[in-house]
Short mmCIF file of C-alpha atoms in Angstrom, two decimals:
data_model
loop_
_atom_site.label_atom_id
_atom_site.label_comp_id
_atom_site.label_asym_id
_atom_site.label_seq_id
_atom_site.Cartn_x
_atom_site.Cartn_y
_atom_site.Cartn_z
CA MET X 1 0.00 0.00 0.00
CA ILE X 2 1.13 3.53 -0.75
CA LEU X 3 0.45 5.85 2.17
CA HIS X 4 0.56 9.62 1.73
CA ILE X 5 0.75 11.50 5.04
CA VAL X 6 -0.23 15.17 4.70
CA ARG X 7 0.15 17.82 7.34
CA HIS X 8 -2.93 20.02 7.66
CA GLY X 9 -2.87 23.70 6.67
CA GLU X 10 -1.49 26.48 8.83
CA THR X 11 -3.33 27.52 12.01
CA VAL X 12 -3.01 30.64 14.11
CA TRP X 13 -1.11 28.78 16.82
CA HIS X 14 1.35 27.24 14.39
CA HIS X 15 2.04 30.67 12.94
CA GLU X 16 2.99 31.74 16.48
CA ASN X 17 4.97 28.52 17.16
CA ARG X 18 2.50 27.38 19.82
CA TYR X 19 1.90 23.70 20.55
CA ALA X 20 -1.57 22.90 19.21
CA GLY X 21 -1.86 19.21 20.06
CA ILE X 22 -5.45 18.13 20.59
CA SER X 23 -6.74 21.72 20.80
CA ASP X 24 -9.14 22.37 17.93
CA ILE X 25 -7.60 25.44 16.33
CA LYS X 26 -8.91 27.08 13.16
CA LEU X 27 -6.95 27.40 9.93
CA THR X 28 -5.61 30.77 8.86
CA GLU X 29 -6.37 32.18 5.43
CA LEU X 30 -3.04 30.74 4.32
CA GLY X 31 -4.08 27.38 5.77
CA LEU X 32 -7.26 27.42 3.68
CA GLU X 33 -5.20 28.30 0.63
CA GLN X 34 -2.88 25.37 1.32
CA ALA X 35 -5.91 23.07 1.51
CA ASN X 36 -7.03 24.25 -1.92
CA LYS X 37 -3.55 23.83 -3.38
CA LEU X 38 -3.52 20.21 -2.21
CA VAL X 39 -6.33 19.46 -4.68
CA THR X 40 -4.06 19.59 -7.73
CA TRP X 41 -1.78 16.95 -6.24
CA ALA X 42 -4.62 14.80 -4.86
CA THR X 43 -6.49 14.58 -8.15
CA SER X 44 -3.38 13.22 -9.86
CA ALA X 45 -2.49 10.70 -7.11
CA HIS X 46 -5.13 8.07 -8.00
CA LEU X 47 -6.31 7.89 -4.40
CA ASP X 48 -8.59 5.10 -3.20
CA ALA X 49 -9.37 6.74 0.13
CA ILE X 50 -8.84 9.92 2.16
CA VAL X 51 -8.62 9.59 5.94
CA THR X 52 -8.32 12.47 8.39
CA SER X 53 -7.77 13.18 12.05
CA ASP X 54 -10.95 14.15 13.87
CA LEU X 55 -9.65 17.68 14.52
CA SER X 56 -11.21 20.38 12.34
CA ARG X 57 -7.91 21.65 10.93
CA ALA X 58 -7.34 18.23 9.34
CA ILE X 59 -10.94 17.72 8.23
CA ILE X 60 -11.09 21.14 6.57
CA THR X 61 -7.72 20.59 4.88
CA ALA X 62 -8.93 17.29 3.42
CA ALA X 63 -12.36 18.51 2.30
CA PRO X 64 -11.50 20.18 -1.06
CA SER X 65 -9.41 17.18 -2.16
CA ALA X 66 -12.09 14.71 -1.12
CA GLU X 67 -14.71 16.59 -3.13
CA ALA X 68 -12.45 16.85 -6.18
CA CYS X 69 -11.61 13.12 -6.00
CA ASN X 70 -15.25 12.17 -5.42
CA LEU X 71 -14.33 10.44 -2.15
CA ARG X 72 -16.05 10.61 1.22
CA PRO X 73 -13.37 11.36 3.82
CA ILE X 74 -13.06 8.89 6.68
CA VAL X 75 -12.61 10.61 10.04
CA ASP X 76 -10.48 8.59 12.46
CA ALA X 77 -9.62 9.96 15.92
CA ARG X 78 -6.59 7.65 16.08
CA PHE X 79 -4.81 10.09 13.76
CA ARG X 80 -5.33 12.97 16.20
CA GLU X 81 -2.21 14.93 17.16
CA VAL X 82 -0.21 14.07 20.28
CA ASN X 83 -1.83 15.52 23.41
CA PHE X 84 0.63 18.08 24.80
CA GLY X 85 -1.26 18.43 28.08
CA SER X 86 -0.27 21.53 30.02
CA GLY X 87 1.80 22.63 27.04
CA GLU X 88 -1.24 23.13 24.80
CA GLY X 89 -1.26 26.68 23.45
CA MET X 90 2.18 27.48 24.83
CA THR X 91 5.48 28.29 23.13
CA LYS X 92 8.73 26.51 23.93
CA SER X 93 9.98 29.46 25.96
CA GLU X 94 6.73 29.65 27.95
CA MET X 95 7.00 25.96 28.84
CA GLN X 96 10.63 26.35 29.84
CA SER X 97 9.52 29.11 32.22
CA GLU X 98 6.37 27.39 33.52
CA PHE X 99 7.68 23.83 34.07
CA PRO X 100 11.41 23.77 33.22
CA GLU X 101 12.29 20.32 34.58
CA GLU X 102 9.40 18.58 32.86
CA TYR X 103 10.11 20.36 29.59
CA SER X 104 13.81 19.45 29.78
CA ALA X 105 12.92 15.76 30.22
CA PHE X 106 10.51 15.98 27.29
CA ALA X 107 13.11 17.68 25.08
CA GLU X 108 15.64 14.96 25.92
CA ALA X 109 13.32 12.07 24.96
CA PRO X 110 10.28 13.57 23.19
CA ALA X 111 8.81 10.24 22.11
CA GLU X 112 9.05 8.52 25.47
CA VAL X 113 8.36 11.40 27.88
CA ALA X 114 5.08 13.31 27.95
CA LEU X 115 4.60 16.92 28.86
CA PRO X 116 2.68 17.40 32.14
CA ASN X 117 -0.83 15.90 31.84
CA GLY X 118 -0.05 14.96 28.25
CA GLU X 119 0.44 11.87 26.08
CA ARG X 120 3.65 10.05 25.25
CA GLY X 121 4.57 10.06 21.59
CA VAL X 122 5.02 6.29 21.57
CA ASP X 123 1.42 5.86 22.75
CA ALA X 124 0.15 8.19 20.02
CA VAL X 125 2.09 6.15 17.47
CA ALA X 126 0.58 2.89 18.75
CA ARG X 127 -2.97 4.14 18.18
CA ALA X 128 -2.12 5.54 14.74
CA LEU X 129 -0.42 2.30 13.67
CA GLU X 130 -3.56 0.43 14.66
CA ALA X 131 -5.47 2.67 12.25
CA ILE X 132 -2.88 2.12 9.50
CA LYS X 133 -3.12 -1.66 9.94
CA ASP X 134 -6.91 -1.43 9.60
CA ILE X 135 -6.48 0.50 6.34
CA ALA X 136 -3.86 -1.91 5.02
CA GLU X 137 -6.11 -4.91 5.68
CA SER X 138 -8.41 -3.73 2.91
CA LYS X 139 -6.80 -4.96 -0.30
CA LYS X 140 -8.99 -2.54 -2.26
CA LEU X 141 -7.12 0.42 -0.77
CA LYS X 142 -3.83 0.70 -2.59
CA ARG X 143 -3.25 4.46 -2.40
CA VAL X 144 -4.43 6.32 0.68
CA MET X 145 -4.00 9.91 1.83
CA VAL X 146 -4.06 10.58 5.57
CA VAL X 147 -4.37 14.21 6.65
CA ALA X 148 -2.86 14.47 10.12
CA HIS X 149 -0.36 16.49 12.12
CA SER X 150 3.29 17.47 12.37
CA THR X 151 4.46 15.66 15.51
CA LEU X 152 2.39 12.53 15.01
CA GLY X 153 3.39 12.41 11.35
CA ARG X 154 7.12 12.59 12.08
CA LEU X 155 6.85 10.02 14.86
CA LEU X 156 4.97 7.71 12.49
CA ILE X 157 7.59 8.08 9.76
CA CYS X 158 10.29 7.10 12.26
CA ALA X 159 8.33 4.13 13.59
CA LEU X 160 7.47 2.85 10.12
CA THR X 161 11.01 3.17 8.76
CA GLY X 162 12.89 1.97 11.83
CA ILE X 163 14.36 5.30 12.95
CA PRO X 164 14.49 5.72 16.77
CA MET X 165 11.41 7.77 17.58
CA ASN X 166 13.22 10.02 20.06
CA ASN X 167 15.21 11.32 17.08
CA TYR X 168 12.20 12.52 15.12
CA ARG X 169 13.05 16.20 15.62
CA LYS X 170 16.67 15.74 14.59
CA VAL X 171 15.99 13.61 11.51
CA PHE X 172 12.84 15.49 10.43
CA PRO X 173 13.17 18.98 11.96
CA GLY X 174 10.13 20.38 10.21
CA VAL X 175 7.14 19.56 8.03
CA ARG X 176 5.50 22.12 5.77
CA ASN X 177 1.79 22.72 6.16
CA GLY X 178 0.02 20.99 3.29
CA ALA X 179 3.13 19.00 2.33
CA VAL X 180 3.01 15.33 1.35
CA THR X 181 5.18 12.49 2.66
CA THR X 182 4.90 9.15 0.87
CA LEU X 183 5.67 5.68 2.20
CA LYS X 184 5.34 2.17 0.81
CA ILE X 185 3.87 -0.13 3.45
CA PRO X 186 3.64 -3.92 3.24
CA ARG X 187 0.51 -5.88 4.09
CA VAL X 188 1.06 -7.24 7.59
CA SER X 189 -0.81 -9.44 10.04
CA SER X 190 -0.03 -7.53 13.22
CA ILE X 191 0.70 -3.99 14.39
CA SER X 192 4.14 -4.99 15.64
CA GLU X 193 5.14 -5.96 12.10
CA LEU X 194 4.62 -2.38 10.94
CA TYR X 195 7.58 -1.07 12.95
CA GLY X 196 10.53 -0.69 10.57
CA SER X 197 8.61 -2.24 7.67
CA ALA X 198 8.10 0.73 5.36
CA SER X 199 10.12 2.48 2.68
CA LEU X 200 10.19 6.28 2.64
CA LEU X 201 9.64 7.31 -0.98
CA GLU X 202 9.31 11.08 -0.56
CA PHE X 203 9.38 13.51 2.35
CA ASN X 204 7.83 16.93 2.83
CA ARG X 205 6.87 17.53 -0.79
CA PRO X 206 5.20 20.94 -1.17
CA THR X 207 1.99 21.04 -3.17
#
């Protein structure tokens, strides 16, 4: 299966470098424009399905492409962004001031350590991989676009290609809003088989 992971369009918080996480933040005008630009790529990708996170910024980003491809988007909460807990809506510097020790531990091992009251990256990956396995089990779905989020997307790329997840920021320091990352994923019988099983065909392609 070919899996295209797309980061949603820009939001107000992302423009200000604030951690959005599970907070349902609206797209900016640029974010809406990025959603419309995605259509040109999507209509040429021969997609069999479009799946989105249940957060509005992902659903709205996917909507123009779904309409153009004559597909009904599938909303799956398992592709929701990592929950940043007390860090939601805050910048890096604000977190360093508010809870410095916790932020330092998170920065040292961002996949294995959660921000206060938040979710570990590895746990977010586990739920998303469960969703990917469900998609892969349908042999009719050969090319699928998933509209999701920056942190979850980079963690997923690492997990699927065998890169240590704590290194996701170093290996993939940034993902453009509306950009496409493409992986080739084998059909597997268990979630554990997905770890390290995929080939990264393209990363962070602007549309």
